[in-house]
Coordinates of C-alpha atoms in Angstrom, one line a residue:
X1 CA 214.5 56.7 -75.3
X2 CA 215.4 53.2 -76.9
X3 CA 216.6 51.1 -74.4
X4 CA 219.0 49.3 -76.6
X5 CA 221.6 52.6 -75.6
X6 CA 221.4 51.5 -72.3
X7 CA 221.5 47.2 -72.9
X8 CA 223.9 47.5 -75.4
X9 CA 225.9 50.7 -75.1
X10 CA 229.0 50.7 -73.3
X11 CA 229.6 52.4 -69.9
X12 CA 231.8 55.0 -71.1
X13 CA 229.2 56.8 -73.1
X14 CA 229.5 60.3 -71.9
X15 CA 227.9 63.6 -74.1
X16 CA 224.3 61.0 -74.7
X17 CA 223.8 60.9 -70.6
X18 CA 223.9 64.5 -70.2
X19 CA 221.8 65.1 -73.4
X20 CA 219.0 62.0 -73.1
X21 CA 217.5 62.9 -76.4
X22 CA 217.6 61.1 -80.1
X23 CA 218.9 63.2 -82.1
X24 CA 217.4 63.1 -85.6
X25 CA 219.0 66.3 -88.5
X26 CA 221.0 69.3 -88.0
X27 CA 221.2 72.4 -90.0
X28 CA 223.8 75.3 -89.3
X29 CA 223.7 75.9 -85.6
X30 CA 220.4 73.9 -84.9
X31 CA 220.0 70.2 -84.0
X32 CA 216.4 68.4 -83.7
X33 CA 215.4 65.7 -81.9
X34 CA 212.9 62.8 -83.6
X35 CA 209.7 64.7 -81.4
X36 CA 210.8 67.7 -83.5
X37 CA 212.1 69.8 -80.7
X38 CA 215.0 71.9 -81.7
X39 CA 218.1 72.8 -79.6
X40 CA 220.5 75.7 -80.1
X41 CA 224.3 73.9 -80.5
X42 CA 226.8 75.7 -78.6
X43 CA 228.8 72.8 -78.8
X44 CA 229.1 72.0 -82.1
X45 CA 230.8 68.7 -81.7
X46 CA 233.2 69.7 -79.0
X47 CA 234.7 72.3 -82.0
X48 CA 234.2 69.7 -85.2
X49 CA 231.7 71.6 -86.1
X50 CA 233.2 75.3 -86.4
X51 CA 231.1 75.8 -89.9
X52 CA 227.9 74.4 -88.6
X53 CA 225.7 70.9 -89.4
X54 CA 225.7 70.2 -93.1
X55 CA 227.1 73.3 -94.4
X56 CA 225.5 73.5 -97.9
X57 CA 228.9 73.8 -100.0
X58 CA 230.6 70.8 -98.8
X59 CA 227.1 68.7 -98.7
X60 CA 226.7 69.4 -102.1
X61 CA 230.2 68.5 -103.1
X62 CA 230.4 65.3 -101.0
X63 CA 227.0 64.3 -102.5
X64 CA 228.9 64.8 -105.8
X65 CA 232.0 62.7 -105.2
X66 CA 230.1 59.9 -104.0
X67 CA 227.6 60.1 -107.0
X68 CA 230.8 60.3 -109.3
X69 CA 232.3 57.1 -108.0
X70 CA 235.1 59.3 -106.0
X71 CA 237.4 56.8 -104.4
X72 CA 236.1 56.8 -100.8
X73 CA 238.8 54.6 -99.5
X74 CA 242.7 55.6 -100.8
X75 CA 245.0 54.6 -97.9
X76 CA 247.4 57.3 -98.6
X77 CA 247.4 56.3 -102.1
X78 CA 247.5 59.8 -104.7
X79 CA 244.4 60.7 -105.3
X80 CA 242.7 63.3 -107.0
X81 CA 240.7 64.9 -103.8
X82 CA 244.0 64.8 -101.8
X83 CA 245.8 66.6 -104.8
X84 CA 243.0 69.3 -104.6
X85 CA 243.1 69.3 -100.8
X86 CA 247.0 69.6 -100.5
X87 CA 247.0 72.4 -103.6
X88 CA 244.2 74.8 -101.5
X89 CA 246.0 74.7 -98.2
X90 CA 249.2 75.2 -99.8
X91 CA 247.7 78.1 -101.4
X92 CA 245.2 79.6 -99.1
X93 CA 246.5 78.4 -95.3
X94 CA 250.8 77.9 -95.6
X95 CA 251.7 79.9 -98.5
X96 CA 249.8 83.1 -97.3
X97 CA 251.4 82.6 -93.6
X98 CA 254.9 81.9 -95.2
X99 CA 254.8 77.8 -93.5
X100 CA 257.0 75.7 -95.2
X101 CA 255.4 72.7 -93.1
X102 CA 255.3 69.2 -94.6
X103 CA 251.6 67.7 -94.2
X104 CA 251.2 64.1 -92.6
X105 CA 248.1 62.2 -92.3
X106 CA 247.6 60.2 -89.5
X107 CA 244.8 58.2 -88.2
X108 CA 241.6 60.2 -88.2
X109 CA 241.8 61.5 -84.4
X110 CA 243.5 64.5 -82.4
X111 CA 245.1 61.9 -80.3
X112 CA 246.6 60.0 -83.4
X113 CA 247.9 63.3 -84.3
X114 CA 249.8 63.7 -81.0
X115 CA 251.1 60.6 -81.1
X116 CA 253.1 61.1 -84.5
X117 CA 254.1 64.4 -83.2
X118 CA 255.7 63.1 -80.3
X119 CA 257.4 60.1 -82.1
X120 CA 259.0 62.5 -84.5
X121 CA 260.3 64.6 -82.0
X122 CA 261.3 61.9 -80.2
X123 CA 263.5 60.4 -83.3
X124 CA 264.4 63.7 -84.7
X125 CA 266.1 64.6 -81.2
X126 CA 267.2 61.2 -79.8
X127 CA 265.2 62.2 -76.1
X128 CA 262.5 60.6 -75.1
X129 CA 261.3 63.3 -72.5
X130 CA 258.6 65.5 -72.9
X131 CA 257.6 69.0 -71.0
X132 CA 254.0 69.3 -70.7
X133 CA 251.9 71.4 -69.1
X134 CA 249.1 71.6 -65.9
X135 CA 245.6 71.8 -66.8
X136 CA 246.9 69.9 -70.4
X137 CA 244.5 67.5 -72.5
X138 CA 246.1 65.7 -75.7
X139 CA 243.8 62.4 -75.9
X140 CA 243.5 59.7 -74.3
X141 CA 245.6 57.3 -76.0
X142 CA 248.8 56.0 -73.8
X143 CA 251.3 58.7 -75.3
X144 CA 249.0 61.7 -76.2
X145 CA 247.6 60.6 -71.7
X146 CA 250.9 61.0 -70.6
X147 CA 251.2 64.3 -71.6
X148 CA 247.3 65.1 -70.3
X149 CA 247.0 66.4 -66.8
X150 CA 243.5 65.6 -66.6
X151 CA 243.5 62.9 -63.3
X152 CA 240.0 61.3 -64.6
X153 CA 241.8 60.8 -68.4
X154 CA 245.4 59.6 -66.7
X155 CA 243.7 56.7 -64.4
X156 CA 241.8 55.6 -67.7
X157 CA 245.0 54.2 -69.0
X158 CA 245.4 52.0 -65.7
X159 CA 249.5 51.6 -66.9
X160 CA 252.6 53.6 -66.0
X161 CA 252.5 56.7 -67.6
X162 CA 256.2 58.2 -68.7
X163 CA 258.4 60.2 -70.6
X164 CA 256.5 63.4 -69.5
X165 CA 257.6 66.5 -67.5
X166 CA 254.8 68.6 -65.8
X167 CA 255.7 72.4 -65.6
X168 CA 252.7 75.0 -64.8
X169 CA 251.4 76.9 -67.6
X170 CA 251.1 80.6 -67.9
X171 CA 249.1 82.1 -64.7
X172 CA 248.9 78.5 -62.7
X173 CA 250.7 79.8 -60.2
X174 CA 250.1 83.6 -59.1
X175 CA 253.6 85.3 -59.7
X176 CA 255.7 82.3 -60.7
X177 CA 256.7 82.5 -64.4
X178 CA 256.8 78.9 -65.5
X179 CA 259.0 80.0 -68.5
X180 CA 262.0 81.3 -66.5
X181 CA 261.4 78.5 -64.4
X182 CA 261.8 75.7 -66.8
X183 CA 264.9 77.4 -68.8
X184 CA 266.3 77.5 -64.9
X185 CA 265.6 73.7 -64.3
X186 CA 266.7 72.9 -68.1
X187 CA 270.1 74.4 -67.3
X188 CA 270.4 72.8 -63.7
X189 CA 272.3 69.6 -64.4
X190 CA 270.7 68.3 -60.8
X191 CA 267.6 69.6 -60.9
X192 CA 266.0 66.1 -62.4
X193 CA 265.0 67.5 -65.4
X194 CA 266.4 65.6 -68.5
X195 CA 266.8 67.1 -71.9
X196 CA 263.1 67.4 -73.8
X197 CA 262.5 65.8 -77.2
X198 CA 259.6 68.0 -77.3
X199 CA 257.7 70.8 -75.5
X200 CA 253.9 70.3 -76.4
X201 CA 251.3 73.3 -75.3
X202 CA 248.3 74.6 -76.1
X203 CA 247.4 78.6 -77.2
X204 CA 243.8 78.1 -75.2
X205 CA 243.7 75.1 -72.8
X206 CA 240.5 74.5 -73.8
X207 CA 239.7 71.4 -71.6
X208 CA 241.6 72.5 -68.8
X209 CA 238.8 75.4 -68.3
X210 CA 239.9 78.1 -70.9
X211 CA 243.5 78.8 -69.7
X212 CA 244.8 81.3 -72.6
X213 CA 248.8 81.7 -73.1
X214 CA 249.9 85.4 -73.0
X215 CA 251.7 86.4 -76.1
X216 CA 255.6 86.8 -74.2
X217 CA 255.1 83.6 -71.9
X218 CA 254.1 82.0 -75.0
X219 CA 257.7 83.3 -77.1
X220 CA 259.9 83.0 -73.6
X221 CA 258.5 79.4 -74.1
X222 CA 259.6 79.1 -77.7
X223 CA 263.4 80.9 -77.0
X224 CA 263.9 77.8 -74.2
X225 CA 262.9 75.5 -77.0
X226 CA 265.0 76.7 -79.4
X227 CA 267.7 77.2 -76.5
X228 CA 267.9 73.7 -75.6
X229 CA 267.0 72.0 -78.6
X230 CA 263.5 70.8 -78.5
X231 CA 260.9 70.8 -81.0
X232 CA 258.0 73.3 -80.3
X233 CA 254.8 71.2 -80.6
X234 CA 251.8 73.5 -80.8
X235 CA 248.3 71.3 -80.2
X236 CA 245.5 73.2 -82.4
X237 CA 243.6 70.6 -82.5
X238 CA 240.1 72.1 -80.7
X239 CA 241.3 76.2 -81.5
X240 CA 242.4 75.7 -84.9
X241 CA 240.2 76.3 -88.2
X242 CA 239.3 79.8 -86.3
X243 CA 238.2 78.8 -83.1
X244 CA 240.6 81.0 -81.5
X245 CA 240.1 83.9 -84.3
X246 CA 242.1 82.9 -86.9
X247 CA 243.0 79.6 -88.9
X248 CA 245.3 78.8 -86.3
X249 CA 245.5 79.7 -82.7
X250 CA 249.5 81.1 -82.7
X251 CA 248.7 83.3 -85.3
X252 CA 249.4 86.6 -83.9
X253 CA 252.0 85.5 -81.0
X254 CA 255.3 85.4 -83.2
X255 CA 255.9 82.1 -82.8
X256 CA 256.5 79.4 -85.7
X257 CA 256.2 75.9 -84.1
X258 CA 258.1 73.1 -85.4
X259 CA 255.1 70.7 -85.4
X260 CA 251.7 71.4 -85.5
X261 CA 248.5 68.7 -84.9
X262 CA 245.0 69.2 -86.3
X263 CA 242.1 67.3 -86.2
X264 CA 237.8 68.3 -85.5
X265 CA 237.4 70.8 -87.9
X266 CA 239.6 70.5 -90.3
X267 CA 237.4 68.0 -92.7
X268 CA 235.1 71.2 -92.1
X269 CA 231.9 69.0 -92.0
X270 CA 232.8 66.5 -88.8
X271 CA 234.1 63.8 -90.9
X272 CA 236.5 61.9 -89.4
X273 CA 240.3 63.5 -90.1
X274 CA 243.5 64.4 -88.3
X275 CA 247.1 65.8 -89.4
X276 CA 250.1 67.3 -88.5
X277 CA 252.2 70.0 -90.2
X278 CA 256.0 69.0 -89.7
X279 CA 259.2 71.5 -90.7
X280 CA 261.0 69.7 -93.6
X281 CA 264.0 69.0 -91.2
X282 CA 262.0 67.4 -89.1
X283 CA 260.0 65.3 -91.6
X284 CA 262.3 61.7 -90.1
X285 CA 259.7 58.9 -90.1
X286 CA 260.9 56.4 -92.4
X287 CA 257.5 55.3 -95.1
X288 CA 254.9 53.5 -93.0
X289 CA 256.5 54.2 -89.8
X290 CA 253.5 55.5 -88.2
X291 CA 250.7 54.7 -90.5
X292 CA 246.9 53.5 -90.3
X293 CA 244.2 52.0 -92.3
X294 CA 242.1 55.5 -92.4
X295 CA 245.1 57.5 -92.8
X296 CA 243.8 60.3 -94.9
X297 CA 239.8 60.2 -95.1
X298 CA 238.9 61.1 -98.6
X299 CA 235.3 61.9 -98.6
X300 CA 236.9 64.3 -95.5
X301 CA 239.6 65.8 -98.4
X302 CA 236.8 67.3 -100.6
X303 CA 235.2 68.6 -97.4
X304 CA 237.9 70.0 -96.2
X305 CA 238.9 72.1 -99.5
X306 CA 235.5 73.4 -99.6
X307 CA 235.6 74.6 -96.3
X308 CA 239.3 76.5 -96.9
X309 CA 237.9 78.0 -100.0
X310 CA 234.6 79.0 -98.5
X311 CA 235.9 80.6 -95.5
X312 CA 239.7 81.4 -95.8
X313 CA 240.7 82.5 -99.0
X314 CA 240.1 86.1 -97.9
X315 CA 240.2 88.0 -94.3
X316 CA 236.4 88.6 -94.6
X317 CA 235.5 85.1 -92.7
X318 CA 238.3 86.5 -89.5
X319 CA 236.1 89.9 -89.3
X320 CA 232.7 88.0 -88.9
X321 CA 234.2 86.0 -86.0
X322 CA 235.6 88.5 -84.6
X323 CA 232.5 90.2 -84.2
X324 CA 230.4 87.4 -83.4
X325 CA 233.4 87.1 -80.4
X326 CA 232.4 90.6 -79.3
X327 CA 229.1 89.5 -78.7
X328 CA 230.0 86.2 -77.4
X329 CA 232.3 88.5 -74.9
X330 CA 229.5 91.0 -74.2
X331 CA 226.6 88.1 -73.6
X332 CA 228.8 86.2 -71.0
X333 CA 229.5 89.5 -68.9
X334 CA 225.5 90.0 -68.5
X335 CA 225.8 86.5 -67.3
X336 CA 228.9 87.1 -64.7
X337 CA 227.1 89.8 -63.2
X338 CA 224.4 87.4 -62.1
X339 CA 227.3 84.7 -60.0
X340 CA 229.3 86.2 -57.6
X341 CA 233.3 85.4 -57.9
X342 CA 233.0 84.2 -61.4
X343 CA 235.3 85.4 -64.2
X344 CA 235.0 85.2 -67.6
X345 CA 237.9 83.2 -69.3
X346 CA 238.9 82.1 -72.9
X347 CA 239.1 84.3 -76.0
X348 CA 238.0 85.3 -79.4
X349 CA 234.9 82.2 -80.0
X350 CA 236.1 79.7 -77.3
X351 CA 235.0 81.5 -73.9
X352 CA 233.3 80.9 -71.1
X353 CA 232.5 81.2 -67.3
X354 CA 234.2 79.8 -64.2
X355 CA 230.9 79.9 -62.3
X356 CA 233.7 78.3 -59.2
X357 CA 231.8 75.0 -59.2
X358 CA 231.2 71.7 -60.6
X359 CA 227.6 71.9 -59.4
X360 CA 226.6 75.1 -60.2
X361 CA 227.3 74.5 -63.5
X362 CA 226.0 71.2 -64.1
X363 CA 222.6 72.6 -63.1
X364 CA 223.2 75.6 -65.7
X365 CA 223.7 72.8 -68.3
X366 CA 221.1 70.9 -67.4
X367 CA 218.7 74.1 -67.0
X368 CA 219.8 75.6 -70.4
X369 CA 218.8 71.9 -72.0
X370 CA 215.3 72.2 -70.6
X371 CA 214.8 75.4 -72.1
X372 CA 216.7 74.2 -75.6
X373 CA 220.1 74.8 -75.7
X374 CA 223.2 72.4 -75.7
X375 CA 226.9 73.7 -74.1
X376 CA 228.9 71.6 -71.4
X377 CA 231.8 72.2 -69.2
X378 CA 235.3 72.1 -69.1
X379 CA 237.8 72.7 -66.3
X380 CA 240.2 70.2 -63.8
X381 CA 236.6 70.3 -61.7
X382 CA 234.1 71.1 -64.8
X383 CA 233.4 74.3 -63.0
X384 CA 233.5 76.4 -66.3
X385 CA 230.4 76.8 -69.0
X386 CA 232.0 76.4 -71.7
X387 CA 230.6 78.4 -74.7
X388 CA 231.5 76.5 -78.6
X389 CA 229.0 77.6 -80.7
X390 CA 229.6 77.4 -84.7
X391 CA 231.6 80.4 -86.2
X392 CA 229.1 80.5 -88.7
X393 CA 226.0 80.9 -86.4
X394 CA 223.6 83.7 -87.3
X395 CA 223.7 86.8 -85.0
X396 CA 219.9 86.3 -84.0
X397 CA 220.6 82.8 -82.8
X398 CA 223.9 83.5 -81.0
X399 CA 221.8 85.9 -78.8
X400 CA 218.8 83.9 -78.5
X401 CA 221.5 80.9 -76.8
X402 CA 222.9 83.7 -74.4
X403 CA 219.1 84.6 -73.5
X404 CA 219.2 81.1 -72.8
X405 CA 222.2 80.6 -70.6
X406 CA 221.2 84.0 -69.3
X407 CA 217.9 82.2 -67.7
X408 CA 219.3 78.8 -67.4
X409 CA 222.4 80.8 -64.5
X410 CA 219.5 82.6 -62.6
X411 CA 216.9 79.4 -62.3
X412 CA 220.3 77.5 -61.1
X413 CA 221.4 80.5 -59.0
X414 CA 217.9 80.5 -57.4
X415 CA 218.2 76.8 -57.0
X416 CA 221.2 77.4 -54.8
X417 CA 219.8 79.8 -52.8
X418 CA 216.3 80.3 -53.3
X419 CA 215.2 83.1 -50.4
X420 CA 213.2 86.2 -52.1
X421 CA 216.3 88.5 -51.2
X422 CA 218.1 86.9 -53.8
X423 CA 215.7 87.2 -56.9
X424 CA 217.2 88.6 -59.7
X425 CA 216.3 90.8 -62.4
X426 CA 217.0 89.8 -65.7
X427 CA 217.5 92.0 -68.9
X428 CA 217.8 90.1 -72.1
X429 CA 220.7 90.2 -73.3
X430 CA 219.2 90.7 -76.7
X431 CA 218.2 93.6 -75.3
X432 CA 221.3 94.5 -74.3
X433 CA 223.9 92.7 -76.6
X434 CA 224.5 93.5 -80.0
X435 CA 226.9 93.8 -83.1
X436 CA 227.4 97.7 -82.3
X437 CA 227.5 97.6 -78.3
X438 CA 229.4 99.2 -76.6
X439 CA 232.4 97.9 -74.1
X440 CA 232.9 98.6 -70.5
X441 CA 235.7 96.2 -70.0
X442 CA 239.2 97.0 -69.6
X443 CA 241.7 97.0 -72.9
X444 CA 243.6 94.2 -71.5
X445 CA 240.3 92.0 -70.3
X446 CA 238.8 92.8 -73.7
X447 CA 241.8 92.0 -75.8
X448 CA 242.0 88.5 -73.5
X449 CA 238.2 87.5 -75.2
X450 CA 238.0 88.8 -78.6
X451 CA 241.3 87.1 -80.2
X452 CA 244.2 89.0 -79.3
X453 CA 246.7 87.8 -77.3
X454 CA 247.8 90.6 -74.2

């Protein structure tokens, strides 16, 4: 490994310390490093990557634009490739889900995105207060922090963090329905609460260690919005584009947010690129009152309509990942059996294992690199494997990963405790694990991994 990374590099380099290689192509669900050893991607760009590396389509069409002199930089100047952008998702995302949404473009990050949700709430309202959730994470700037529960994130900003009200999220605390409890606080002139601008959630807490929102939490939560006059902000930024099953992760729930904030996957080829999708009535920022340079990436625009075409102009593209979920679903419980106290978590193509702690799966991860494969962790202690593999990845390759974490969770199990009594058998789940398989689950666990909300 050059040692410039570690002269010049900055400290808070984070995904390159965990995975010491250089990294030279990609290709679908594959990445190589410059020895030529090739590594399974079930991270795919923390969820920039649901379509793969390099998808073909868009490649081809970028390499196009540029060749044709395509503007690369437009501010959020008219454009031809924002003309064809904004005419697919009208036609194949809103239109077909009856969203009369405005679209803004915002600086090309998540976080960016947050932050104009939360000023337009804040101005469309006249509140400044927030309600936020445990478990949260909506970037690390100083706004989108606040509202991120995430301690390690929070003492980043080293500045008084406000405007934020914490309330659990569904199932933080056993028998204690956050929903009642906030509409009881929110009517409770003395119970410290003050009036939200905004409540901001997400469907899958997908840093906070694969937390899903059940379907009547979820509307209870969107009555005490409506109720008390605060913009729903729904946070799709990492289970959008189909992460959580379909194009976005309230599909399904009955809910309609007011605001909605994308980012990773929605340039469909992990360009840089971030929006939101605001109801006309609350479409208040005056021209240029939240704006930036990269507002709008084109290159990211004919990407991005390539990648709605490709995959969403039909229901085909939802079947495949649901059945690649099943898999997904099947594969992990192989791996539960193997850790005692763990419980699978997540749904649909974003799931995972609480394995119950941070170093147990650290060694996982760091076994399942040895032996070619790339997934990290997510939870308030990282104690959850975290599985992200590209939608698109081919069913042979989706198995051969879960071999992988198969072997990587008994070499660190053994590393735990490595007295013979404890030796485990191991089936591959190849073996085991298929498209046709059948399911020993209950309704309601199965249901809670395979995209539909309980």
């Amino acid at each position: 490994m050059p040692n410039i990374f570690l002269r010049r590099e900055s400290n808070v380099r984070s995904y390159c310390r965990r995975f010491s290689k250089e990294f030279f192509s990609a290709s679908g669900a594959t990445l190589t490093d410059t020895s030529g050893n090739t590594y399974i991607d079930f991270l795919a760009g923390c969820s920039s990557l649901n379509y793969g590396h390099n998808d073909p389509d868009m490649k081809a069409a970028l390499i196009s634009y540029i060749q044709s002199d395509g503007i690369a930089h437009g501010l959020d100047l008219h454009t031809a490739a924002k003309l064809e952008f904004l005419t697919c998702l009208e036609k194949n995302i809103l239109t077909r889900r009856t969203l009369d949404h405005k679209v803004m473009f915002t600086g090309p990050t998540g976080t960016n995105a947050v932050e104009a949700a939360l000023k337009i709430a804040r101005k469309a309202t006249g509140r400044t207060n927030v309600i936020a959730f445990t478990n949260a994470f909506h970037g690390v700037t100083v706004g989108a922090v606040a509202a991120t529960g995430n301690r390690l994130h929070r003492n980043g900003a080293n500045y008084p963090l406000s405007g934020v009200t914490r309330i659990p999220f569904d199932g933080y605390v056993e028998g204690v329905n956050s929903a009642a409890l906030l509409r009881r606080m929110l009517q409770d002139k003395a119970s410290g609460v003050d009036a939200p601008a905004a409540i901001l959630l997400e469907i899958v807490q997908a840093e906070g260690g694969l937390n899903v929102a059940s379907k009547k939490w979820l509307n209870d939560i969107a009555a005490v919005s409506q109720d008390f006059g605060a913009l729903l902000i729904i946070d799709d930024i990492q289970c959008g584009c189909g992460r959580a099953g379909t194009f976005f992760s309230f599909e399904g729930t009955g809910i309609i947010p007011d605001i909605v904030t994308m980012a990773k996957s929605i340039s469909g080829f992990g360009l840089p690129m971030a929006l939101l999708m605001v109801r006309p009535q609350y479409d208040v920022l005056a021209p240029a009152e939240h704006n930036g340079t990269f507002r709008g990436n084109t290159h990211a625009f004919v990407t991005a309509k390539i990648a709605i075409e490709k995959f969403w102009s039909c229901t085909a593209f939802e079947k495949t990942i649901e059945l690649k979920s099943r898999i997904l679903h099947n594969g992990l419980q192989k791996i539960e059996t193997i850790v005692p106290n763990s419980r699978l978590k997540g749904l649909s193509m974003i799931q995972g294992i609480d394995v119950g702690s941070a170093k147990l799966a650290d060694e996982i991860v760091h076994s399942a690199f040895q032996q070619g494969l790339i997934i990290e962790t997510s939870g308030p202690e990282d104690q959850v494997v975290k599985v992200l593999a590209p939608l698109t990845i081919e069913e042979n390759l989706l198995l051969q990963g879960l071999d992988i974490l198969l072997y990587a969770t008994e070499q660190a199990m053994k590393s735990q405790d490595p007295s013979p009594k404890n030796k485990i058998h191991r089936d591959s789940i190849s073996d085991n694990c298929s498209s046709t398989s059948s399911f020993s689950t209950s309704q309601t666990s199965l249901n809670k991994n395979t995209g539909e909300f309980p």
